[in-house]
CSV table of C-alpha atoms in Angstrom, one decimal:
chain,number,residue,atom,x,y,z
A,282,MET,CA,51.0,104.1,125.9
A,283,ASN,CA,48.7,101.5,124.2
A,284,ARG,CA,47.0,101.4,120.8
A,285,GLU,CA,44.2,103.5,122.1
A,286,SER,CA,46.3,106.2,123.6
A,287,PHE,CA,48.4,106.3,120.3
A,288,ALA,CA,45.2,106.4,118.3
A,289,ALA,CA,44.1,109.4,120.3
A,290,GLY,CA,47.5,111.1,119.8
A,291,GLU,CA,46.9,111.0,115.9
A,292,ARG,CA,44.1,113.6,116.7
A,293,LEU,CA,46.6,116.1,117.8
A,294,VAL,CA,50.0,115.2,115.9
A,295,SER,CA,50.5,114.0,112.3
A,296,PRO,CA,49.6,110.1,112.0
A,297,ALA,CA,52.7,109.6,110.6
A,298,TYR,CA,54.8,111.1,113.2
A,299,VAL,CA,52.6,109.1,115.9
A,300,ARG,CA,52.8,105.7,114.0
A,301,GLN,CA,56.7,106.3,113.9
A,302,GLY,CA,56.8,106.8,117.7
A,303,CYS,CA,54.7,103.8,118.0
A,304,GLU,CA,57.2,101.7,116.3
A,305,ALA,CA,60.1,103.0,118.0
A,306,ARG,CA,58.1,102.1,121.4
A,307,ARG,CA,57.4,98.5,119.9
A,308,SER,CA,60.9,97.8,119.3
A,309,HIS,CA,61.7,98.4,123.2
A,310,GLU,CA,58.7,96.5,124.0
A,311,HIS,CA,59.9,93.4,121.4
A,312,LEU,CA,63.2,93.2,123.6
A,313,ILE,CA,61.1,93.3,126.9
A,314,ARG,CA,58.9,90.4,125.4
A,315,LEU,CA,61.9,88.2,124.1
A,316,LEU,CA,63.3,88.4,127.8
A,317,LEU,CA,60.0,87.4,129.4
A,318,GLU,CA,59.6,84.6,126.9
A,319,LYS,CA,63.0,83.3,126.8
A,320,GLY,CA,64.3,84.0,130.3
A,321,LYS,CA,68.1,84.3,129.1
A,322,CYS,CA,70.1,87.4,128.9
A,323,PRO,CA,70.3,89.1,125.8
A,324,GLU,CA,73.3,88.6,123.7
A,325,ASP,CA,73.6,92.4,123.3
A,326,GLY,CA,73.0,94.9,125.9
A,327,TRP,CA,70.0,97.2,126.6
A,328,ASP,CA,70.2,100.9,126.2
A,329,GLU,CA,69.3,102.9,129.5
A,330,SER,CA,65.9,104.1,128.0
A,331,THR,CA,64.7,100.5,127.4
A,332,LEU,CA,65.9,99.3,131.0
A,333,GLU,CA,64.3,102.4,132.5
A,334,LEU,CA,61.2,101.4,130.4
A,335,PHE,CA,61.0,97.8,131.7
A,336,LEU,CA,61.4,98.8,135.3
A,337,HIS,CA,58.9,101.4,135.2
A,338,GLU,CA,56.2,98.8,133.9
A,339,LEU,CA,57.4,96.3,136.7
A,340,ALA,CA,57.2,99.0,139.4
A,341,ILE,CA,53.7,100.0,138.6
A,342,MET,CA,52.6,96.4,139.0
A,343,ASP,CA,53.3,96.6,142.6
A,344,SER,CA,50.4,97.8,144.9
A,345,ASN,CA,52.4,100.6,146.6
A,346,ASN,CA,52.3,102.3,143.1
A,347,PHE,CA,48.8,101.6,142.4
A,348,LEU,CA,46.7,104.8,141.6
A,349,GLY,CA,44.1,105.4,144.7
A,350,ASN,CA,45.8,102.3,146.8
A,351,CYS,CA,44.4,102.3,150.3
A,352,GLY,CA,46.8,100.3,152.8
A,353,VAL,CA,45.8,99.3,156.0
A,354,GLY,CA,48.3,96.7,156.9
A,355,GLU,CA,51.8,97.1,158.6
A,356,ARG,CA,53.8,96.6,155.6
A,357,GLU,CA,52.4,98.9,152.4
A,358,GLY,CA,55.4,99.9,151.0
A,359,ARG,CA,55.2,103.5,152.3
A,360,VAL,CA,58.7,105.4,151.9
A,361,ALA,CA,58.9,108.6,153.9
A,362,SER,CA,61.8,109.8,151.3
A,363,ALA,CA,61.1,110.5,147.6
A,364,LEU,CA,64.9,110.1,147.0
A,365,VAL,CA,64.9,106.5,148.5
A,366,ALA,CA,61.9,105.5,146.5
A,367,ARG,CA,63.9,106.7,143.4
A,368,ARG,CA,66.9,104.8,144.3
A,369,HIS,CA,65.0,101.9,144.4
A,370,TYR,CA,63.2,102.4,141.3
A,371,ARG,CA,60.0,102.3,143.6
A,372,PHE,CA,60.5,98.8,144.3
A,373,ILE,CA,59.3,98.9,148.0
A,374,HIS,CA,58.0,95.4,148.8
A,375,GLY,CA,61.2,93.4,148.5
A,376,ILE,CA,61.2,89.6,147.5
A,377,GLY,CA,59.5,86.5,148.7
A,378,ARG,CA,57.1,85.8,151.4
A,379,SER,CA,57.6,84.8,155.1
A,380,GLY,CA,57.9,81.1,154.1
A,381,ASP,CA,60.1,81.3,151.0
A,382,ILE,CA,62.4,83.8,149.4
A,383,SER,CA,61.6,82.6,146.1
A,384,ALA,CA,57.6,82.8,146.6
A,385,VAL,CA,55.6,85.3,144.6
A,386,GLN,CA,53.9,88.3,146.7
A,387,PRO,CA,50.2,89.0,145.8
A,388,LYS,CA,50.6,92.5,146.2
A,389,ALA,CA,54.1,93.0,144.8
A,390,ALA,CA,53.5,91.2,141.1
A,391,GLY,CA,56.1,93.3,139.7
A,392,SER,CA,59.0,92.8,142.5
A,393,SER,CA,58.0,89.0,142.2
A,394,LEU,CA,58.6,89.2,138.3
A,395,LEU,CA,61.9,91.1,138.6
A,396,ASN,CA,63.1,88.1,141.1
A,397,LYS,CA,62.2,85.4,138.9
A,398,ILE,CA,63.8,87.1,135.8
A,399,THR,CA,67.0,87.7,137.6
A,400,ASN,CA,67.4,84.0,138.8
A,401,SER,CA,66.5,83.0,135.3
A,402,LEU,CA,69.2,85.3,133.7
A,403,VAL,CA,71.8,84.4,136.4
A,404,LEU,CA,71.2,80.7,135.9
A,405,ASP,CA,71.7,81.4,132.0
A,406,ILE,CA,75.2,83.2,133.0
A,407,ILE,CA,76.4,80.2,135.2
A,408,LYS,CA,75.7,77.7,132.2
A,409,MET,CA,77.7,80.0,129.8
A,410,ALA,CA,80.6,80.7,132.3
A,411,GLY,CA,81.0,76.7,132.4
A,412,VAL,CA,78.5,75.0,134.8
A,413,HIS,CA,76.6,73.4,131.9
A,414,THR,CA,74.2,70.9,133.9
A,415,VAL,CA,73.2,73.3,136.8
A,416,THR,CA,69.6,73.1,137.1
A,417,SER,CA,68.8,75.7,139.4
A,418,CYS,CA,69.9,79.0,141.5
A,419,PHE,CA,68.4,82.0,143.4
A,420,VAL,CA,69.9,85.4,144.3
A,421,VAL,CA,70.0,85.8,147.9
A,422,PRO,CA,70.6,89.3,149.9
A,423,MET,CA,73.4,88.0,151.8
A,424,ALA,CA,77.0,88.1,151.1
A,425,THR,CA,79.2,84.7,150.8
A,426,GLY,CA,79.8,83.9,154.2
A,427,MET,CA,75.8,84.1,155.4
A,428,SER,CA,74.9,82.5,152.3
A,429,LEU,CA,77.2,79.5,153.1
A,430,THR,CA,75.6,79.3,156.5
A,431,LEU,CA,72.0,78.9,155.1
A,432,CYS,CA,73.2,76.0,153.1
A,433,PHE,CA,74.6,74.4,156.3
A,434,LEU,CA,71.5,75.1,158.2
A,435,THR,CA,69.5,73.4,155.3
A,436,LEU,CA,71.6,70.2,155.7
A,437,ARG,CA,70.9,70.3,159.5
A,438,HIS,CA,67.5,68.9,159.1
A,439,LYS,CA,68.6,66.3,156.5
A,440,ARG,CA,71.4,65.0,158.8
A,441,PRO,CA,70.3,65.6,162.7
A,442,LYS,CA,73.4,63.6,164.1
A,443,ALA,CA,75.9,65.5,162.2
A,444,LYS,CA,77.9,68.1,164.1
A,445,TYR,CA,81.3,68.2,162.0
A,446,ILE,CA,82.2,70.1,158.9
A,447,ILE,CA,85.2,69.0,157.1
A,448,TRP,CA,87.1,72.1,155.7
A,449,PRO,CA,90.4,72.1,154.0
A,450,ARG,CA,91.9,75.1,155.3
A,451,ILE,CA,91.8,78.5,153.6
A,452,ASP,CA,92.6,81.6,155.6
A,453,GLN,CA,89.7,83.6,155.3
A,454,LYS,CA,87.7,84.4,158.2
A,455,SER,CA,84.2,84.6,156.6
A,456,CYS,CA,84.1,81.1,155.4
A,457,PHE,CA,85.3,79.7,158.8
A,458,LYS,CA,82.7,81.6,160.6
A,459,SER,CA,79.9,80.4,158.4
A,460,MET,CA,80.2,77.1,159.8
A,461,ILE,CA,80.6,78.2,163.4
A,462,THR,CA,77.5,80.6,163.1
A,463,ALA,CA,75.7,77.6,161.7
A,464,GLY,CA,76.3,75.7,165.1
A,465,PHE,CA,78.9,73.2,163.6
A,466,GLU,CA,82.3,72.2,164.6
A,467,PRO,CA,85.1,72.9,161.7
A,468,VAL,CA,87.7,70.1,161.1
A,469,VAL,CA,90.4,71.8,159.5
A,470,ILE,CA,92.5,69.6,157.1
A,471,GLU,CA,96.0,71.2,156.6
A,472,ASN,CA,97.0,71.5,152.8
A,473,ILE,CA,99.9,70.0,151.5
A,474,LEU,CA,103.1,71.8,149.8
A,475,GLU,CA,103.7,70.6,146.3
A,476,GLY,CA,106.3,72.9,144.7
A,477,ASP,CA,105.2,76.4,145.7
A,478,GLU,CA,101.5,75.5,145.7
A,479,LEU,CA,99.3,74.4,148.6
A,480,ARG,CA,96.9,71.6,147.6
A,481,THR,CA,94.3,69.7,149.1
A,482,ASP,CA,95.2,66.6,151.3
A,483,LEU,CA,92.8,64.1,150.0
A,484,LYS,CA,94.2,61.2,152.2
A,485,ALA,CA,93.5,63.1,155.4
A,486,VAL,CA,90.0,64.1,154.4
A,487,GLU,CA,88.9,60.7,153.7
A,488,ALA,CA,90.8,59.6,156.8
A,489,LYS,CA,88.7,62.1,158.9
A,490,ILE,CA,85.4,61.0,157.5
A,491,GLN,CA,86.3,57.5,158.3
A,492,GLU,CA,87.4,58.6,161.6
A,493,LEU,CA,84.5,60.6,162.7
A,494,GLY,CA,81.8,58.4,160.9
A,495,PRO,CA,80.1,59.6,157.6
A,496,ASP,CA,76.7,60.2,159.6
A,497,ASN,CA,78.5,62.6,162.0
A,498,VAL,CA,79.8,64.8,159.3
A,499,LEU,CA,77.5,67.3,158.0
A,500,CYS,CA,79.5,68.0,154.6
A,501,VAL,CA,82.9,68.5,153.1
A,502,HIS,CA,83.3,72.6,152.7
A,503,SER,CA,85.6,73.1,149.9
A,504,THR,CA,86.8,76.2,148.0
A,505,THR,CA,87.6,77.2,144.5
A,506,SER,CA,88.6,80.8,144.4
A,507,CYS,CA,91.5,81.7,146.7
A,508,PHE,CA,94.7,83.8,147.1
A,509,ALA,CA,98.0,81.9,145.9
A,510,PRO,CA,99.9,80.1,146.8
A,511,ARG,CA,96.9,78.0,147.8
A,512,VAL,CA,95.0,76.8,144.6
A,513,PRO,CA,91.4,75.5,144.0
A,514,ASP,CA,90.6,72.4,146.0
A,515,ARG,CA,90.7,69.2,144.3
A,516,LEU,CA,87.1,68.9,143.4
A,517,GLU,CA,86.7,66.1,141.2
A,518,GLU,CA,88.5,64.0,144.0
A,519,LEU,CA,86.6,65.4,146.8
A,520,ALA,CA,83.3,64.6,145.1
A,521,ILE,CA,84.0,61.2,144.4
A,522,ILE,CA,85.0,60.9,148.1
A,523,CYS,CA,81.8,62.6,149.3
A,524,ALA,CA,79.7,60.2,146.9
A,525,ASN,CA,81.2,57.2,148.0
A,526,TYR,CA,80.5,57.9,151.7
A,527,GLY,CA,77.2,59.6,151.1
A,528,VAL,CA,78.5,63.0,152.7
A,529,PRO,CA,77.0,66.2,151.3
A,530,HIS,CA,79.3,68.7,149.6
A,531,ILE,CA,79.2,72.4,149.7
A,532,VAL,CA,81.6,74.5,147.6
A,533,ASN,CA,82.6,78.4,148.3
A,534,ASN,CA,82.8,79.5,145.0
A,535,ALA,CA,83.0,83.2,146.0
A,536,TYR,CA,84.9,84.9,143.0
A,537,GLY,CA,85.1,81.7,140.9
A,538,LEU,CA,82.2,82.4,138.3
A,539,GLN,CA,84.7,84.7,136.4
A,540,SER,CA,87.1,81.9,136.3
A,541,SER,CA,86.5,79.3,133.3
A,542,LYS,CA,88.8,77.0,135.3
A,543,CYS,CA,86.9,77.2,138.7
A,544,MET,CA,83.7,76.7,136.7
A,545,HIS,CA,85.2,73.7,134.9
A,546,LEU,CA,86.1,72.2,138.2
A,547,ILE,CA,82.5,72.4,139.7
A,548,GLN,CA,81.4,71.2,136.4
A,549,GLN,CA,83.5,68.1,136.4
A,550,GLY,CA,82.8,67.4,140.3
A,551,ALA,CA,79.1,67.1,139.7
A,552,ARG,CA,79.6,64.8,136.8
A,553,VAL,CA,81.8,62.2,138.5
A,554,GLY,CA,80.9,62.7,142.1
A,555,ARG,CA,78.5,64.8,144.5
A,556,ILE,CA,78.3,68.4,144.5
A,557,ASP,CA,75.3,69.6,146.4
A,558,ALA,CA,75.4,73.5,146.2
A,559,PHE,CA,78.0,76.2,145.2
A,560,VAL,CA,78.0,79.6,146.4
A,561,GLN,CA,79.3,82.6,144.6
A,562,SER,CA,79.5,86.5,145.5
A,563,LEU,CA,77.7,88.9,143.4
A,564,ASP,CA,79.8,91.9,143.8
A,565,LYS,CA,83.1,89.9,143.0
A,566,ASN,CA,81.5,88.6,140.0
A,567,PHE,CA,79.2,91.2,138.4
A,568,MET,CA,80.9,94.6,139.7
A,569,VAL,CA,77.7,95.5,141.6
A,570,PRO,CA,77.7,96.8,145.5
A,571,VAL,CA,78.4,94.0,148.2
A,572,GLY,CA,75.4,92.6,149.9
A,573,GLY,CA,74.4,89.5,147.5
A,574,ALA,CA,75.3,85.9,146.4
A,575,ILE,CA,74.0,83.4,144.2
A,576,ILE,CA,73.3,79.8,145.7
A,577,ALA,CA,73.4,77.0,142.9
A,578,GLY,CA,73.0,73.4,142.6
A,579,PHE,CA,72.4,70.3,140.5
A,580,ASN,CA,69.2,69.3,142.4
A,581,ASP,CA,66.2,71.6,141.9
A,582,SER,CA,64.3,70.3,145.3
A,583,PHE,CA,67.4,70.9,147.5
A,584,ILE,CA,68.0,74.6,146.2
A,585,GLN,CA,64.1,75.0,146.9
A,586,GLU,CA,64.8,73.8,150.2
A,587,ILE,CA,67.7,76.5,151.0
A,588,SER,CA,65.3,79.1,149.8
A,589,LYS,CA,62.7,78.2,151.8
A,590,MET,CA,65.2,78.0,155.1
A,591,TYR,CA,65.4,81.9,154.6
A,592,PRO,CA,63.3,83.6,157.4
A,593,GLY,CA,60.8,86.4,155.9
A,594,ARG,CA,61.0,88.6,153.0
A,595,ALA,CA,64.1,89.9,151.6
A,596,SER,CA,65.8,93.1,150.1
A,597,ALA,CA,65.2,93.3,146.4
A,598,SER,CA,68.3,95.4,146.0
A,599,PRO,CA,70.9,92.5,145.1
A,600,SER,CA,68.5,91.1,142.6
A,601,LEU,CA,67.8,94.6,141.1
A,602,ASP,CA,71.4,95.5,140.6
A,603,VAL,CA,72.4,92.3,138.8
A,604,LEU,CA,69.4,92.6,136.8
A,605,ILE,CA,70.2,95.9,135.5
A,606,THR,CA,73.9,94.9,135.1
A,607,LEU,CA,73.2,92.0,132.9
A,608,LEU,CA,70.9,93.6,130.9
A,609,SER,CA,73.0,96.6,130.4
A,610,LEU,CA,76.1,94.3,129.5
A,611,GLY,CA,74.2,91.4,127.5
A,612,SER,CA,75.9,88.1,127.3
A,613,ASN,CA,78.4,89.2,124.7
A,614,GLY,CA,79.4,92.3,127.1
A,615,TYR,CA,80.0,89.8,130.1
A,616,LYS,CA,81.9,87.5,128.0
A,617,LYS,CA,84.2,90.3,126.9
A,618,LEU,CA,84.8,91.3,130.4
A,619,LEU,CA,85.8,87.5,131.2
A,620,LYS,CA,88.3,87.4,128.3
A,621,GLU,CA,89.9,90.6,129.2
A,622,ARG,CA,90.3,89.2,133.0
A,623,LYS,CA,92.0,86.6,131.5
A,624,GLU,CA,94.2,88.7,129.3
A,625,MET,CA,95.1,90.8,132.6
A,626,PHE,CA,96.1,88.1,134.6
A,627,SER,CA,98.8,87.0,131.9
A,628,TYR,CA,99.8,90.8,131.7
A,629,LEU,CA,100.0,91.1,135.6
A,630,SER,CA,101.9,87.9,135.8
A,631,ILE,CA,104.3,89.0,133.2
A,632,GLN,CA,104.9,92.3,134.8
A,633,LEU,CA,105.4,90.9,138.4
A,634,LYS,CA,107.8,88.5,137.3
A,635,LYS,CA,110.1,91.1,135.8
A,636,LEU,CA,109.8,93.2,138.7
A,637,SER,CA,110.4,90.5,141.1
A,638,GLU,CA,113.5,89.6,139.3
A,639,ALA,CA,114.6,92.8,139.6
A,640,TYR,CA,114.9,92.8,143.4
A,641,ASN,CA,116.3,89.2,143.6
A,642,GLU,CA,112.8,87.7,144.3
A,643,ARG,CA,110.5,85.5,142.4
A,644,LEU,CA,107.0,85.0,141.0
A,645,LEU,CA,105.8,81.8,143.0
A,646,HIS,CA,104.9,79.1,140.3
A,647,THR,CA,101.1,78.3,140.9
A,648,PRO,CA,99.7,77.3,137.7
A,649,GLN,CA,96.7,76.0,139.2
A,650,ASN,CA,95.3,79.2,140.6
A,651,PRO,CA,93.8,81.3,137.7
A,652,ILE,CA,93.2,84.6,139.5
A,653,SER,CA,95.6,85.2,142.5
A,654,LEU,CA,99.4,85.6,142.0
A,655,ALA,CA,102.2,85.8,144.7
A,656,VAL,CA,105.6,87.3,144.8
A,657,THR,CA,108.3,86.1,147.4
A,658,LEU,CA,109.6,88.8,149.9
A,659,LYS,CA,112.7,87.0,151.0
A,660,THR,CA,115.3,89.8,150.7
A,661,LEU,CA,112.9,91.7,152.8
A,662,ASP,CA,112.0,89.2,155.4
A,663,GLU,CA,115.9,88.4,156.1
A,664,HIS,CA,117.0,92.0,156.7
A,665,ARG,CA,114.2,93.0,159.0
A,666,ASP,CA,111.1,91.3,160.2
A,667,LYS,CA,109.0,94.5,160.3
A,668,ALA,CA,109.9,95.3,156.4
A,669,VAL,CA,107.4,92.9,155.0
A,670,THR,CA,104.6,94.5,156.8
A,671,GLN,CA,106.1,97.9,156.1
A,672,LEU,CA,105.6,97.2,152.5
A,673,GLY,CA,101.8,96.6,153.0
A,674,SER,CA,101.5,99.8,154.9
A,675,MET,CA,103.3,101.7,152.2
A,676,LEU,CA,101.4,100.2,149.4
A,677,PHE,CA,98.0,101.1,151.2
A,678,THR,CA,99.0,104.9,152.0
A,679,ARG,CA,99.8,105.1,148.2
A,680,GLN,CA,96.2,103.9,147.6
A,681,VAL,CA,97.2,100.5,146.2
A,682,SER,CA,94.1,98.4,147.5
A,683,GLY,CA,93.7,94.8,147.3
A,684,ALA,CA,97.2,93.8,147.4
A,685,ARG,CA,98.0,91.5,150.4
A,686,VAL,CA,101.4,91.2,152.2
A,687,VAL,CA,102.0,87.9,154.3
A,688,PRO,CA,104.6,87.7,156.9
A,689,LEU,CA,105.8,84.4,158.4
A,690,GLY,CA,104.9,83.4,161.7
A,691,SER,CA,101.4,85.5,162.2
A,692,VAL,CA,99.1,83.7,164.6
A,693,GLN,CA,95.5,84.6,164.7
A,694,THR,CA,92.7,83.3,166.9
A,695,VAL,CA,89.3,83.0,165.2
A,696,ASN,CA,86.3,82.1,167.4
A,697,GLY,CA,88.3,80.3,169.7
A,698,TYR,CA,90.7,78.1,167.2
A,699,THR,CA,94.2,79.2,166.6
A,700,PHE,CA,95.8,79.4,163.2
A,701,ARG,CA,99.5,79.4,162.9
A,702,GLY,CA,101.0,81.1,159.9
A,703,PHE,CA,97.5,82.7,159.5
A,704,MET,CA,97.1,84.2,155.8
A,705,SER,CA,99.3,81.8,154.3
A,706,HIS,CA,96.7,78.9,154.5
A,707,THR,CA,99.3,76.7,156.3
A,708,ASN,CA,101.7,76.4,159.5
A,709,ASN,CA,104.7,77.1,158.1
A,710,TYR,CA,105.0,78.4,154.4
A,711,PRO,CA,108.9,78.6,153.5
A,712,CYS,CA,108.8,82.4,152.7
A,713,ALA,CA,106.8,85.9,153.2
A,714,TYR,CA,105.2,87.0,150.1
A,715,LEU,CA,102.9,89.5,148.2
A,716,ASN,CA,99.4,89.0,146.8
A,717,ALA,CA,98.0,90.6,143.8
A,718,ALA,CA,94.6,89.2,142.0
A,719,SER,CA,93.4,89.9,138.4
A,720,ALA,CA,89.7,90.0,139.1
A,721,ILE,CA,86.8,91.1,136.5
A,722,GLY,CA,87.0,94.9,135.7
A,723,MET,CA,90.8,95.3,136.0
A,724,LYS,CA,92.4,97.3,133.3
A,725,ALA,CA,95.9,97.4,131.9
A,726,GLN,CA,96.4,100.9,133.6
A,727,ASP,CA,95.8,99.5,136.9
A,728,VAL,CA,98.3,96.9,136.5
A,729,ASP,CA,100.9,99.6,135.5
A,730,LEU,CA,100.3,101.9,138.1
A,731,PHE,CA,100.3,99.0,140.9
A,732,ILE,CA,103.8,98.0,139.3
A,733,LYS,CA,104.8,101.5,139.3
A,734,ARG,CA,104.1,102.1,142.9
A,735,LEU,CA,105.3,98.7,144.0
A,736,ASP,CA,108.8,99.2,142.5
A,737,LYS,CA,109.0,102.6,144.2
A,738,CYS,CA,108.0,101.3,147.8
A,739,LEU,CA,110.5,98.2,147.4
A,740,THR,CA,113.3,100.8,146.2
A,741,THR,CA,112.5,102.9,149.3
A,742,ILE,CA,112.9,100.0,151.6
A,743,ARG,CA,116.1,98.8,149.9
A,744,LYS,CA,117.7,102.1,150.5
A,745,GLU,CA,116.4,102.1,154.2
A,746,GLN,CA,118.1,98.9,154.6
A,747,ASN,CA,121.4,100.2,152.9
A,748,CYS,CA,121.3,103.1,155.4
A,749,GLU,CA,120.9,100.7,158.4
A,750,SER,CA,123.6,98.3,156.9
A,751,ASP,CA,125.9,101.5,156.6
A,752,VAL,CA,125.3,102.7,160.3
A,753,SER,CA,125.7,99.0,161.6
A,754,ARG,CA,129.3,98.8,160.0
A,755,ALA,CA,129.9,102.4,161.1
A,756,ASP,CA,129.2,101.4,164.6
A,757,ASN,CA,131.4,98.3,164.3
A,758,ASP,CA,134.4,100.1,163.3
A,759,GLU,CA,133.7,102.8,165.8
A,760,THR,CA,133.8,99.9,168.5
A,761,GLU,CA,137.1,98.5,166.8
A,762,ASP,CA,138.9,101.7,167.2
A,763,VAL,CA,137.7,102.1,170.6
A,764,ASP,CA,139.0,98.8,171.4
A,765,ILE,CA,142.3,99.6,170.0
A,766,GLU,CA,142.7,102.8,171.7
A,767,GLU,CA,142.0,100.9,175.2
A,768,MET,CA,144.6,98.3,174.2
A,769,GLY,CA,147.3,101.0,173.5
A,770,LEU,CA,146.4,102.7,177.3
A,771,LYS,CA,146.8,99.2,178.7
A,772,LEU,CA,150.1,98.5,177.1
A,773,GLU,CA,151.5,101.9,178.1
A,774,ASN,CA,150.4,101.5,181.6
A,775,VAL,CA,152.2,98.1,181.5
A,776,ILE,CA,155.4,99.5,180.3
A,777,LEU,CA,155.0,102.4,182.9
A,778,ASP,CA,154.6,100.0,185.8
A,779,THR,CA,157.5,97.6,185.0
A,780,PRO,CA,160.2,98.0,187.6
A,781,GLN,CA,163.5,99.5,186.3
A,782,ASP,CA,166.8,97.8,186.3
A,783,SER,CA,169.0,99.5,189.5
A,784,SER,CA,172.2,99.4,187.7
A,785,SER,CA,170.9,101.8,185.0
């Protein structure tokens, strides 16, 4: 309702009441105006009524919601199901145009505005999380792996001779496949063991660049967030190497946005060397449905090139989800979640250490990994090969999700490449182990329930092992008894068969 509508309403209801309602609406509109003017995440989260008013105002700017609209094209925002239309708040046209995912659509001004605002809010959050000098980013409706592929394909036009991607090993299939899908040959750099941690072999990276020739290397593909005992790559040193040899640097920051340490590594890497783009997942960092990622960087023109590489229009669902989430939380709400995640990491670490020591195991010392933890499973592995994988099955059937059990000697072939010790990020890690992570949104009750169920599983396996040991000992005792009886019979036969003295 505009001013004229309120004035007309005063003829039907007391003007004092109407003015009060008008002021209430203006308070909503004031928040919306501030958002559009500043392009930053509000400090305090919006209530649902303000959010729905804003989304409705945007939606009616799209041509499919015009009263009396006559569409005669092949894409006119027609939706057969009213439920589907409501699910998407009637944003049907998606985002971007055929030549650029960030371009404005003439017949979808509301969706275009939604896209621009979302990208602006996400940029603000990235800066708040620790990468202060980031200059550009956009939300892409693909998960992390395909978003990395888009970055590699963009670099192809800049480096037509290049066919190799140097990749410090991380045993996660999607990031490996992102390079294969883009048509490049991954050059796997094995990690080095320092204490319990698996760290970047910087000498091997530099030697491989020299061996292949910098012009033949598309980029270095590094990683921040990962499963312990692997830790984030040495981004500062890698960034310096990339700058020295003129090789691009793409960072897989999948769930690193929630970690101040991972974001600090990216900031420092960009400060001292070269980082061309870093990619992070929406669902892992903002608790929204799977299907979106953020591609960000320090050079506006390169990030725009990546957005223009995306073919065709794109779904607006990931942008809508993260926009609603950030406006609901506000920057203070998101900061609170980040703080709670750090606290839960410390709490999970303490509880896992206590439990592991009770079973003669230990929490691996991986201080460089700010999200993931690992507990040895030596006593399980020594008794029975299948005991380690049995633990993983038991946890899963007891509704513990996310925990990873990593046995020794696992071999996996991915797109023709064979990885020894798969899941452990190295060919021969010293022991089997269990992973658990403290990600954004985790609560103390999640930790407590996980520890309780893990304790029960370990107790059950230990009892089974003790029973097997008892049975084995009993079998050995039986065998010894039989041997003694046989020896007695043989001795008796020898005595009977001995010739007697004739004189007796």
